[in-house]
Amino acid sequence: MRRGLLVPALATLCGLVVLLALGTWQVERKAWKEALIATLTERAAAAPVALPAPEQWGTLTAEDSEFLRVRLRADFRSDDALVYTSGSALRDDVRAPGYFVFSAGQLLGGQTVVVNRGYVKERSYSVQPGPAEIVGYLRWPESPSWFVPERDASSDVWHVRNHRAMARARGWNNVAPFYIEQESPIPPGGSPHPASLRPNLPNHHLQYALTWYGLALVLIAVFTVWVVDRLRQERGRSDPAI
């Protein structure tokens, strides 16, 4: 009987260790995600600072600078790139399909930064070229996936916010490793429309942790029921009166 329980018990123990480890990992991820959300929210609400100097750009990362509010003056070109959006989790005012207008701007030192000037509902819009002083947030490019192509070559509309790929396609030369999500000012006529961002990262780690811990409890319950049933059967075979 003991030999018959050994292998199932070891298998159950291994499964239990895996489930508990996954649950604990999700608890740790929950703490990490909450700290990240707090950090990003703090950055997005802080007073804008001067755009970091070009010699610092290589040291900036999304981990230490995403959503940092900055102010800058740039001379914008007249050619733009459109990024399709079905809605935004970071902006309460973008609830319908439309486009974000990305433009290249030249800084006083000659460097080029790409700026998301704001949201438009239709492809017909007017962006004022020339110098402008803006406030915005540092953002890092997205990566394409198997299901979302980088761009629609037939209509020249992008589906991924990869400003470096836009720069290569548009001939914007070398651009900063980040792009800037414009917050203000709102241009005359209101289009394209910039706005404040609200970092809103999904945080479902508690549900995931409870799921893994719940499966661990189910595994214990199933193994216990199975052992009790085996013991009952063994007693029945060894006791002729049963």
mmCIF file of N, CA, C and O in Angstrom, residues 58-160:
data_model
loop_
_atom_site.group_PDB
_atom_site.id
_atom_site.type_symbol
_atom_site.label_atom_id
_atom_site.label_comp_id
_atom_site.label_asym_id
_atom_site.label_seq_id
_atom_site.Cartn_x
_atom_site.Cartn_y
_atom_site.Cartn_z
ATOM 1 N N GLY A 58 21.814 58.365 -24.629
ATOM 2 C CA GLY A 58 22.210 56.970 -24.661
ATOM 3 C C GLY A 58 22.079 56.257 -23.333
ATOM 4 O O GLY A 58 22.033 55.018 -23.285
ATOM 5 N N THR A 59 22.005 57.007 -22.248
ATOM 6 C CA THR A 59 21.894 56.402 -20.913
ATOM 7 C C THR A 59 20.454 56.310 -20.436
ATOM 8 O O THR A 59 20.188 55.668 -19.418
ATOM 9 N N LEU A 60 19.530 56.946 -21.147
ATOM 10 C CA LEU A 60 18.129 56.910 -20.733
ATOM 11 C C LEU A 60 17.494 55.581 -21.127
ATOM 12 O O LEU A 60 17.777 55.029 -22.188
ATOM 13 N N THR A 61 16.626 55.078 -20.272
ATOM 14 C CA THR A 61 15.891 53.847 -20.556
ATOM 15 C C THR A 61 14.427 54.047 -20.196
ATOM 16 O O THR A 61 14.066 54.985 -19.463
ATOM 17 N N ALA A 62 13.599 53.152 -20.698
ATOM 18 C CA ALA A 62 12.180 53.217 -20.353
ATOM 19 C C ALA A 62 11.976 53.006 -18.856
ATOM 20 O O ALA A 62 11.069 53.581 -18.259
ATOM 21 N N GLU A 63 12.833 52.181 -18.241
ATOM 22 C CA GLU A 63 12.678 51.895 -16.813
ATOM 23 C C GLU A 63 12.895 53.141 -15.960
ATOM 24 O O GLU A 63 12.202 53.346 -14.964
ATOM 25 N N ASP A 64 13.855 53.985 -16.341
ATOM 26 C CA ASP A 64 14.151 55.137 -15.484
ATOM 27 C C ASP A 64 13.572 56.452 -15.986
ATOM 28 O O ASP A 64 13.612 57.451 -15.271
ATOM 29 N N SER A 65 13.003 56.471 -17.217
ATOM 30 C CA SER A 65 12.566 57.763 -17.757
ATOM 31 C C SER A 65 11.213 57.745 -18.449
ATOM 32 O O SER A 65 10.768 58.795 -18.929
ATOM 33 N N GLU A 66 10.558 56.590 -18.554
ATOM 34 C CA GLU A 66 9.244 56.555 -19.215
ATOM 35 C C GLU A 66 8.265 57.467 -18.489
ATOM 36 O O GLU A 66 8.181 57.449 -17.256
ATOM 37 N N PHE A 67 7.555 58.304 -19.255
ATOM 38 C CA PHE A 67 6.563 59.262 -18.773
ATOM 39 C C PHE A 67 7.179 60.469 -18.050
ATOM 40 O O PHE A 67 6.446 61.234 -17.416
ATOM 41 N N LEU A 68 8.473 60.640 -18.136
ATOM 42 C CA LEU A 68 9.083 61.845 -17.588
ATOM 43 C C LEU A 68 8.572 63.060 -18.360
ATOM 44 O O LEU A 68 8.628 63.096 -19.586
ATOM 45 N N ARG A 69 8.053 64.066 -17.630
ATOM 46 C CA ARG A 69 7.534 65.276 -18.291
ATOM 47 C C ARG A 69 8.695 66.207 -18.617
ATOM 48 O O ARG A 69 9.539 66.502 -17.761
ATOM 49 N N VAL A 70 8.733 66.663 -19.865
ATOM 50 C CA VAL A 70 9.825 67.527 -20.319
ATOM 51 C C VAL A 70 9.246 68.714 -21.087
ATOM 52 O O VAL A 70 8.108 68.688 -21.561
ATOM 53 N N ARG A 71 10.050 69.743 -21.211
ATOM 54 C CA ARG A 71 9.709 70.885 -22.058
ATOM 55 C C ARG A 71 10.846 71.094 -23.045
ATOM 56 O O ARG A 71 12.018 70.848 -22.736
ATOM 57 N N LEU A 72 10.490 71.539 -24.239
ATOM 58 C CA LEU A 72 11.498 71.732 -25.280
ATOM 59 C C LEU A 72 10.971 72.675 -26.344
ATOM 60 O O LEU A 72 9.761 72.937 -26.436
ATOM 61 N N ARG A 73 11.908 73.158 -27.144
ATOM 62 C CA ARG A 73 11.570 73.978 -28.309
ATOM 63 C C ARG A 73 12.134 73.277 -29.527
ATOM 64 O O ARG A 73 13.302 72.894 -29.556
ATOM 65 N N ALA A 74 11.295 73.084 -30.532
ATOM 66 C CA ALA A 74 11.711 72.377 -31.736
ATOM 67 C C ALA A 74 11.111 73.044 -32.959
ATOM 68 O O ALA A 74 10.049 73.679 -32.886
ATOM 69 N N ASP A 75 11.814 72.888 -34.069
ATOM 70 C CA ASP A 75 11.341 73.411 -35.354
ATOM 71 C C ASP A 75 10.783 72.234 -36.146
ATOM 72 O O ASP A 75 11.527 71.362 -36.604
ATOM 73 N N PHE A 76 9.456 72.206 -36.320
ATOM 74 C CA PHE A 76 8.807 71.034 -36.894
ATOM 75 C C PHE A 76 8.735 71.119 -38.415
ATOM 76 O O PHE A 76 8.556 72.196 -38.990
ATOM 77 N N ARG A 77 8.858 69.946 -39.028
ATOM 78 C CA ARG A 77 8.737 69.824 -40.476
ATOM 79 C C ARG A 77 7.263 69.695 -40.856
ATOM 80 O O ARG A 77 6.389 69.586 -40.009
ATOM 81 N N SER A 78 7.033 69.668 -42.149
ATOM 82 C CA SER A 78 5.652 69.603 -42.627
ATOM 83 C C SER A 78 5.213 68.182 -42.953
ATOM 84 O O SER A 78 4.038 67.939 -43.199
ATOM 85 N N ASP A 79 6.155 67.216 -43.001
ATOM 86 C CA ASP A 79 5.760 65.831 -43.295
ATOM 87 C C ASP A 79 5.524 65.073 -42.000
ATOM 88 O O ASP A 79 6.281 65.196 -41.045
ATOM 89 N N ASP A 80 4.442 64.296 -41.978
ATOM 90 C CA ASP A 80 4.025 63.605 -40.770
ATOM 91 C C ASP A 80 3.840 62.118 -41.054
ATOM 92 O O ASP A 80 3.815 61.675 -42.200
ATOM 93 N N ALA A 81 3.677 61.362 -39.994
ATOM 94 C CA ALA A 81 3.333 59.947 -40.079
ATOM 95 C C ALA A 81 2.125 59.705 -39.197
ATOM 96 O O ALA A 81 2.042 60.217 -38.078
ATOM 97 N N LEU A 82 1.179 58.928 -39.705
ATOM 98 C CA LEU A 82 -0.045 58.650 -38.975
ATOM 99 C C LEU A 82 0.004 57.259 -38.354
ATOM 100 O O LEU A 82 0.387 56.282 -39.006
ATOM 101 N N VAL A 83 -0.398 57.169 -37.090
ATOM 102 C CA VAL A 83 -0.470 55.886 -36.380
ATOM 103 C C VAL A 83 -1.931 55.636 -36.029
ATOM 104 O O VAL A 83 -2.547 56.425 -35.306
ATOM 105 N N TYR A 84 -2.475 54.538 -36.536
ATOM 106 C CA TYR A 84 -3.882 54.227 -36.268
ATOM 107 C C TYR A 84 -4.067 53.821 -34.818
ATOM 108 O O TYR A 84 -3.241 53.122 -34.226
ATOM 109 N N THR A 85 -5.173 54.249 -34.229
ATOM 110 C CA THR A 85 -5.530 53.844 -32.879
ATOM 111 C C THR A 85 -7.021 53.568 -32.807
ATOM 112 O O THR A 85 -7.823 54.257 -33.446
ATOM 113 N N SER A 86 -7.399 52.537 -32.080
ATOM 114 C CA SER A 86 -8.817 52.244 -31.869
ATOM 115 C C SER A 86 -9.305 52.814 -30.545
ATOM 116 O O SER A 86 -10.468 52.670 -30.191
ATOM 117 N N GLY A 87 -8.420 53.466 -29.820
ATOM 118 C CA GLY A 87 -8.720 54.028 -28.514
ATOM 119 C C GLY A 87 -7.452 54.017 -27.677
ATOM 120 O O GLY A 87 -6.478 53.357 -28.023
ATOM 121 N N SER A 88 -7.452 54.766 -26.611
ATOM 122 C CA SER A 88 -6.249 54.878 -25.790
ATOM 123 C C SER A 88 -6.555 54.586 -24.327
ATOM 124 O O SER A 88 -7.514 55.128 -23.774
ATOM 125 N N ALA A 89 -5.726 53.731 -23.717
ATOM 126 C CA ALA A 89 -5.869 53.461 -22.290
ATOM 127 C C ALA A 89 -5.228 54.554 -21.451
ATOM 128 O O ALA A 89 -5.420 54.586 -20.232
ATOM 129 N N LEU A 90 -4.486 55.460 -22.090
ATOM 130 C CA LEU A 90 -3.780 56.510 -21.365
ATOM 131 C C LEU A 90 -4.473 57.863 -21.464
ATOM 132 O O LEU A 90 -4.094 58.799 -20.762
ATOM 133 N N ARG A 91 -5.464 57.966 -22.370
ATOM 134 C CA ARG A 91 -6.159 59.233 -22.558
ATOM 135 C C ARG A 91 -7.659 59.002 -22.517
ATOM 136 O O ARG A 91 -8.200 58.207 -23.287
ATOM 137 N N ASP A 92 -8.330 59.720 -21.633
ATOM 138 C CA ASP A 92 -9.781 59.572 -21.499
ATOM 139 C C ASP A 92 -10.531 60.156 -22.689
ATOM 140 O O ASP A 92 -11.690 59.800 -22.914
ATOM 141 N N ASP A 93 -9.884 61.059 -23.444
ATOM 142 C CA ASP A 93 -10.585 61.731 -24.538
ATOM 143 C C ASP A 93 -10.512 60.945 -25.846
ATOM 144 O O ASP A 93 -11.187 61.302 -26.815
ATOM 145 N N VAL A 94 -9.714 59.895 -25.920
ATOM 146 C CA VAL A 94 -9.593 59.108 -27.147
ATOM 147 C C VAL A 94 -10.385 57.825 -26.973
ATOM 148 O O VAL A 94 -9.897 56.833 -26.424
ATOM 149 N N ARG A 95 -11.631 57.842 -27.423
ATOM 150 C CA ARG A 95 -12.527 56.702 -27.241
ATOM 151 C C ARG A 95 -13.035 56.137 -28.558
ATOM 152 O O ARG A 95 -13.812 55.183 -28.563
ATOM 153 N N ALA A 96 -12.611 56.717 -29.668
ATOM 154 C CA ALA A 96 -13.075 56.263 -30.977
ATOM 155 C C ALA A 96 -11.862 56.064 -31.877
ATOM 156 O O ALA A 96 -10.794 56.641 -31.644
ATOM 157 N N PRO A 97 -11.996 55.241 -32.919
ATOM 158 C CA PRO A 97 -10.878 55.052 -33.845
ATOM 159 C C PRO A 97 -10.431 56.375 -34.456
ATOM 160 O O PRO A 97 -11.228 57.283 -34.693
ATOM 161 N N GLY A 98 -9.150 56.484 -34.703
ATOM 162 C CA GLY A 98 -8.582 57.694 -35.277
ATOM 163 C C GLY A 98 -7.089 57.511 -35.474
ATOM 164 O O GLY A 98 -6.611 56.379 -35.641
ATOM 165 N N TYR A 99 -6.357 58.620 -35.425
ATOM 166 C CA TYR A 99 -4.932 58.571 -35.716
ATOM 167 C C TYR A 99 -4.167 59.506 -34.772
ATOM 168 O O TYR A 99 -4.685 60.541 -34.350
ATOM 169 N N PHE A 100 -2.934 59.105 -34.483
ATOM 170 C CA PHE A 100 -1.993 59.982 -33.814
ATOM 171 C C PHE A 100 -1.023 60.516 -34.870
ATOM 172 O O PHE A 100 -0.556 59.765 -35.732
ATOM 173 N N VAL A 101 -0.740 61.809 -34.794
ATOM 174 C CA VAL A 101 0.101 62.469 -35.787
ATOM 175 C C VAL A 101 1.520 62.594 -35.240
ATOM 176 O O VAL A 101 1.753 63.309 -34.265
ATOM 177 N N PHE A 102 2.462 61.914 -35.865
ATOM 178 C CA PHE A 102 3.864 61.965 -35.461
ATOM 179 C C PHE A 102 4.626 62.884 -36.409
ATOM 180 O O PHE A 102 4.538 62.741 -37.631
ATOM 181 N N SER A 103 5.356 63.823 -35.827
ATOM 182 C CA SER A 103 6.126 64.782 -36.613
ATOM 183 C C SER A 103 7.561 64.817 -36.107
ATOM 184 O O SER A 103 7.827 64.575 -34.926
ATOM 185 N N ALA A 104 8.472 65.162 -37.010
ATOM 186 C CA ALA A 104 9.881 65.319 -36.641
ATOM 187 C C ALA A 104 10.156 66.786 -36.354
ATOM 188 O O ALA A 104 9.705 67.675 -37.073
ATOM 189 N N GLY A 105 10.883 67.029 -35.269
ATOM 190 C CA GLY A 105 11.246 68.394 -34.909
ATOM 191 C C GLY A 105 12.753 68.497 -34.693
ATOM 192 O O GLY A 105 13.375 67.592 -34.129
ATOM 193 N N GLN A 106 13.310 69.594 -35.141
ATOM 194 C CA GLN A 106 14.752 69.802 -35.000
ATOM 195 C C GLN A 106 15.028 70.712 -33.815
ATOM 196 O O GLN A 106 14.447 71.792 -33.690
ATOM 197 N N LEU A 107 15.924 70.255 -32.943
ATOM 198 C CA LEU A 107 16.311 71.055 -31.796
ATOM 199 C C LEU A 107 17.325 72.115 -32.205
ATOM 200 O O LEU A 107 17.861 72.105 -33.318
ATOM 201 N N LEU A 108 17.603 73.030 -31.286
ATOM 202 C CA LEU A 108 18.528 74.121 -31.577
ATOM 203 C C LEU A 108 19.905 73.603 -31.954
ATOM 204 O O LEU A 108 20.591 74.177 -32.799
ATOM 205 N N GLY A 109 20.327 72.491 -31.360
ATOM 206 C CA GLY A 109 21.641 71.933 -31.662
ATOM 207 C C GLY A 109 21.678 71.084 -32.915
ATOM 208 O O GLY A 109 22.729 70.518 -33.245
ATOM 209 N N GLY A 110 20.556 70.961 -33.614
ATOM 210 C CA GLY A 110 20.516 70.201 -34.854
ATOM 211 C C GLY A 110 19.997 68.781 -34.710
ATOM 212 O O GLY A 110 19.766 68.103 -35.718
ATOM 213 N N GLN A 111 19.837 68.300 -33.485
ATOM 214 C CA GLN A 111 19.317 66.941 -33.286
ATOM 215 C C GLN A 111 17.828 66.880 -33.615
ATOM 216 O O GLN A 111 17.120 67.884 -33.549
ATOM 217 N N THR A 112 17.375 65.677 -33.940
ATOM 218 C CA THR A 112 15.977 65.479 -34.318
ATOM 219 C C THR A 112 15.254 64.634 -33.274
ATOM 220 O O THR A 112 15.752 63.584 -32.866
ATOM 221 N N VAL A 113 14.102 65.121 -32.858
ATOM 222 C CA VAL A 113 13.226 64.353 -31.979
ATOM 223 C C VAL A 113 11.890 64.163 -32.686
ATOM 224 O O VAL A 113 11.461 65.016 -33.458
ATOM 225 N N VAL A 114 11.256 63.045 -32.429
ATOM 226 C CA VAL A 114 9.940 62.768 -32.999
ATOM 227 C C VAL A 114 8.901 63.018 -31.914
ATOM 228 O O VAL A 114 9.074 62.603 -30.764
ATOM 229 N N VAL A 115 7.828 63.705 -32.298
ATOM 230 C CA VAL A 115 6.797 64.104 -31.340
ATOM 231 C C VAL A 115 5.433 63.619 -31.823
ATOM 232 O O VAL A 115 5.076 63.817 -32.987
ATOM 233 N N ASN A 116 4.705 62.982 -30.927
ATOM 234 C CA ASN A 116 3.306 62.676 -31.193
ATOM 235 C C ASN A 116 2.518 63.948 -30.901
ATOM 236 O O ASN A 116 2.279 64.289 -29.740
ATOM 237 N N ARG A 117 2.103 64.653 -31.966
ATOM 238 C CA ARG A 117 1.477 65.958 -31.796
ATOM 239 C C ARG A 117 0.062 65.871 -31.249
ATOM 240 O O ARG A 117 -0.477 66.875 -30.764
ATOM 241 N N GLY A 118 -0.580 64.703 -31.361
ATOM 242 C CA GLY A 118 -1.922 64.572 -30.829
ATOM 243 C C GLY A 118 -2.814 63.696 -31.696
ATOM 244 O O GLY A 118 -2.375 63.062 -32.664
ATOM 245 N N TYR A 119 -4.092 63.677 -31.341
ATOM 246 C CA TYR A 119 -5.079 62.773 -31.923
ATOM 247 C C TYR A 119 -5.970 63.496 -32.917
ATOM 248 O O TYR A 119 -6.374 64.649 -32.696
ATOM 249 N N VAL A 120 -6.282 62.817 -34.023
ATOM 250 C CA VAL A 120 -7.254 63.310 -34.999
ATOM 251 C C VAL A 120 -8.210 62.172 -35.345
ATOM 252 O O VAL A 120 -7.810 61.003 -35.365
ATOM 253 N N LYS A 121 -9.460 62.510 -35.613
ATOM 254 C CA LYS A 121 -10.434 61.491 -35.973
ATOM 255 C C LYS A 121 -10.335 61.098 -37.438
ATOM 256 O O LYS A 121 -10.600 59.952 -37.805
ATOM 257 N N GLU A 122 -10.002 62.050 -38.273
ATOM 258 C CA GLU A 122 -9.924 61.805 -39.705
ATOM 259 C C GLU A 122 -8.505 62.047 -40.203
ATOM 260 O O GLU A 122 -7.684 62.659 -39.526
ATOM 261 N N ARG A 123 -8.241 61.595 -41.418
ATOM 262 C CA ARG A 123 -6.915 61.781 -41.991
ATOM 263 C C ARG A 123 -6.710 63.185 -42.541
ATOM 264 O O ARG A 123 -5.613 63.563 -42.915
ATOM 265 N N SER A 124 -7.769 63.962 -42.578
ATOM 266 C CA SER A 124 -7.651 65.359 -42.999
ATOM 267 C C SER A 124 -7.438 66.224 -41.761
ATOM 268 O O SER A 124 -8.275 66.270 -40.873
ATOM 269 N N TYR A 125 -6.298 66.886 -41.694
ATOM 270 C CA TYR A 125 -5.948 67.707 -40.544
ATOM 271 C C TYR A 125 -4.911 68.718 -40.999
ATOM 272 O O TYR A 125 -4.386 68.655 -42.125
ATOM 273 N N SER A 126 -4.580 69.633 -40.126
ATOM 274 C CA SER A 126 -3.588 70.659 -40.436
ATOM 275 C C SER A 126 -2.645 70.805 -39.255
ATOM 276 O O SER A 126 -3.066 71.149 -38.157
ATOM 277 N N VAL A 127 -1.368 70.485 -39.483
ATOM 278 C CA VAL A 127 -0.338 70.667 -38.469
ATOM 279 C C VAL A 127 0.515 71.853 -38.868
ATOM 280 O O VAL A 127 1.029 71.922 -39.992
ATOM 281 N N GLN A 128 0.645 72.801 -37.971
ATOM 282 C CA GLN A 128 1.407 74.007 -38.258
ATOM 283 C C GLN A 128 2.904 73.705 -38.176
ATOM 284 O O GLN A 128 3.430 73.383 -37.111
ATOM 285 N N PRO A 129 3.633 73.781 -39.311
ATOM 286 C CA PRO A 129 5.080 73.590 -39.237
ATOM 287 C C PRO A 129 5.754 74.816 -38.631
ATOM 288 O O PRO A 129 5.140 75.876 -38.474
ATOM 289 N N GLY A 130 7.033 74.650 -38.299
ATOM 290 C CA GLY A 130 7.779 75.773 -37.752
ATOM 291 C C GLY A 130 8.107 75.562 -36.292
ATOM 292 O O GLY A 130 7.805 74.524 -35.693
ATOM 293 N N PRO A 131 8.742 76.565 -35.671
ATOM 294 C CA PRO A 131 9.170 76.424 -34.279
ATOM 295 C C PRO A 131 7.983 76.442 -33.313
ATOM 296 O O PRO A 131 6.989 77.124 -33.532
ATOM 297 N N ALA A 132 8.121 75.661 -32.231
ATOM 298 C CA ALA A 132 7.079 75.610 -31.215
ATOM 299 C C ALA A 132 7.700 75.167 -29.901
ATOM 300 O O ALA A 132 8.632 74.359 -29.880
ATOM 301 N N GLU A 133 7.179 75.719 -28.833
ATOM 302 C CA GLU A 133 7.580 75.284 -27.498
ATOM 303 C C GLU A 133 6.492 74.365 -26.964
ATOM 304 O O GLU A 133 5.322 74.744 -26.922
ATOM 305 N N ILE A 134 6.894 73.169 -26.577
ATOM 306 C CA ILE A 134 5.906 72.184 -26.144
ATOM 307 C C ILE A 134 6.310 71.571 -24.806
ATOM 308 O O ILE A 134 7.469 71.635 -24.389
ATOM 309 N N VAL A 135 5.320 70.969 -24.158
ATOM 310 C CA VAL A 135 5.510 70.149 -22.966
ATOM 311 C C VAL A 135 4.968 68.770 -23.301
ATOM 312 O O VAL A 135 3.914 68.638 -23.932
ATOM 313 N N GLY A 136 5.708 67.744 -22.908
ATOM 314 C CA GLY A 136 5.272 66.394 -23.225
ATOM 315 C C GLY A 136 5.944 65.362 -22.347
ATOM 316 O O GLY A 136 6.625 65.686 -21.370
ATOM 317 N N TYR A 137 5.745 64.097 -22.723
ATOM 318 C CA TYR A 137 6.239 62.968 -21.935
ATOM 319 C C TYR A 137 7.207 62.146 -22.786
ATOM 320 O O TYR A 137 6.949 61.907 -23.974
ATOM 321 N N LEU A 138 8.281 61.703 -22.180
ATOM 322 C CA LEU A 138 9.183 60.784 -22.866
ATOM 323 C C LEU A 138 8.519 59.421 -22.981
ATOM 324 O O LEU A 138 7.975 58.892 -22.009
ATOM 325 N N ARG A 139 8.549 58.856 -24.186
ATOM 326 C CA ARG A 139 8.013 57.521 -24.424
ATOM 327 C C ARG A 139 9.012 56.716 -25.243
ATOM 328 O O ARG A 139 9.818 57.281 -25.965
ATOM 329 N N TRP A 140 8.905 55.398 -25.167
ATOM 330 C CA TRP A 140 9.803 54.519 -25.910
ATOM 331 C C TRP A 140 9.022 53.748 -26.962
ATOM 332 O O TRP A 140 7.827 53.494 -26.788
ATOM 333 N N PRO A 141 9.669 53.372 -28.061
ATOM 334 C CA PRO A 141 8.937 52.760 -29.180
ATOM 335 C C PRO A 141 8.365 51.396 -28.832
ATOM 336 O O PRO A 141 8.889 50.665 -27.992
ATOM 337 N N GLU A 142 7.283 51.053 -29.526
ATOM 338 C CA GLU A 142 6.669 49.738 -29.417
ATOM 339 C C GLU A 142 7.312 48.796 -30.426
ATOM 340 O O GLU A 142 7.969 49.230 -31.374
ATOM 341 N N SER A 143 7.073 47.511 -30.252
ATOM 342 C CA SER A 143 7.575 46.500 -31.175
ATOM 343 C C SER A 143 6.401 45.836 -31.875
ATOM 344 O O SER A 143 5.354 45.608 -31.264
ATOM 345 N N PRO A 144 6.542 45.496 -33.163
ATOM 346 C CA PRO A 144 5.466 44.784 -33.854
ATOM 347 C C PRO A 144 5.333 43.373 -33.315
ATOM 348 O O PRO A 144 6.233 42.847 -32.654
ATOM 349 N N SER A 145 4.208 42.752 -33.581
ATOM 350 C CA SER A 145 3.963 41.382 -33.142
ATOM 351 C C SER A 145 3.539 40.550 -34.339
ATOM 352 O O SER A 145 3.406 41.046 -35.462
ATOM 353 N N TRP A 146 3.304 39.250 -34.075
ATOM 354 C CA TRP A 146 2.846 38.365 -35.151
ATOM 355 C C TRP A 146 1.471 38.772 -35.659
ATOM 356 O O TRP A 146 1.116 38.510 -36.804
ATOM 357 N N PHE A 147 0.686 39.416 -34.799
ATOM 358 C CA PHE A 147 -0.699 39.721 -35.149
ATOM 359 C C PHE A 147 -0.901 41.170 -35.593
ATOM 360 O O PHE A 147 -1.909 41.488 -36.211
ATOM 361 N N VAL A 148 0.029 42.056 -35.241
ATOM 362 C CA VAL A 148 -0.105 43.467 -35.596
ATOM 363 C C VAL A 148 1.077 43.869 -36.479
ATOM 364 O O VAL A 148 2.215 43.890 -36.005
ATOM 365 N N PRO A 149 0.840 44.184 -37.748
ATOM 366 C CA PRO A 149 1.946 44.595 -38.611
ATOM 367 C C PRO A 149 2.433 45.983 -38.225
ATOM 368 O O PRO A 149 1.709 46.771 -37.615
ATOM 369 N N GLU A 150 3.661 46.276 -38.595
ATOM 370 C CA GLU A 150 4.225 47.567 -38.241
ATOM 371 C C GLU A 150 3.533 48.703 -38.978
ATOM 372 O O GLU A 150 3.286 49.772 -38.400
ATOM 373 N N ARG A 151 3.215 48.474 -40.253
ATOM 374 C CA ARG A 151 2.577 49.530 -41.040
ATOM 375 C C ARG A 151 1.764 48.924 -42.157
ATOM 376 O O ARG A 151 1.931 47.772 -42.526
ATOM 377 N N ASP A 152 0.856 49.731 -42.685
ATOM 378 C CA ASP A 152 0.068 49.375 -43.860
ATOM 379 C C ASP A 152 0.700 50.093 -45.044
ATOM 380 O O ASP A 152 0.501 51.290 -45.232
ATOM 381 N N ALA A 153 1.477 49.357 -45.824
ATOM 382 C CA ALA A 153 2.245 49.978 -46.905
ATOM 383 C C ALA A 153 1.346 50.608 -47.959
ATOM 384 O O ALA A 153 1.703 51.615 -48.575
ATOM 385 N N SER A 154 0.150 50.050 -48.164
ATOM 386 C CA SER A 154 -0.725 50.573 -49.209
ATOM 387 C C SER A 154 -1.265 51.957 -48.884
ATOM 388 O O SER A 154 -1.483 52.781 -49.778
ATOM 389 N N SER A 155 -1.481 52.241 -47.592
ATOM 390 C CA SER A 155 -2.023 53.544 -47.210
ATOM 391 C C SER A 155 -1.048 54.363 -46.378
ATOM 392 O O SER A 155 -1.350 55.480 -45.987
ATOM 393 N N ASP A 156 0.132 53.812 -46.118
ATOM 394 C CA ASP A 156 1.171 54.509 -45.357
ATOM 395 C C ASP A 156 0.695 54.884 -43.955
ATOM 396 O O ASP A 156 1.046 55.936 -43.431
ATOM 397 N N VAL A 157 -0.131 54.023 -43.372
ATOM 398 C CA VAL A 157 -0.584 54.214 -41.995
ATOM 399 C C VAL A 157 0.128 53.196 -41.118
ATOM 400 O O VAL A 157 0.199 52.012 -41.449
ATOM 401 N N TRP A 158 0.623 53.652 -39.997
ATOM 402 C CA TRP A 158 1.348 52.794 -39.081
ATOM 403 C C TRP A 158 0.398 52.224 -38.043
ATOM 404 O O TRP A 158 -0.607 52.849 -37.695
ATOM 405 N N HIS A 159 0.739 51.048 -37.549
ATOM 406 C CA HIS A 159 -0.061 50.411 -36.500
ATOM 407 C C HIS A 159 0.726 50.258 -35.207
ATOM 408 O O HIS A 159 0.157 49.845 -34.187
ATOM 409 N N VAL A 160 1.999 50.549 -35.246
ATOM 410 C CA VAL A 160 2.879 50.434 -34.092
ATOM 411 C C VAL A 160 3.615 51.757 -33.914
ATOM 412 O O VAL A 160 4.092 52.347 -34.894
#
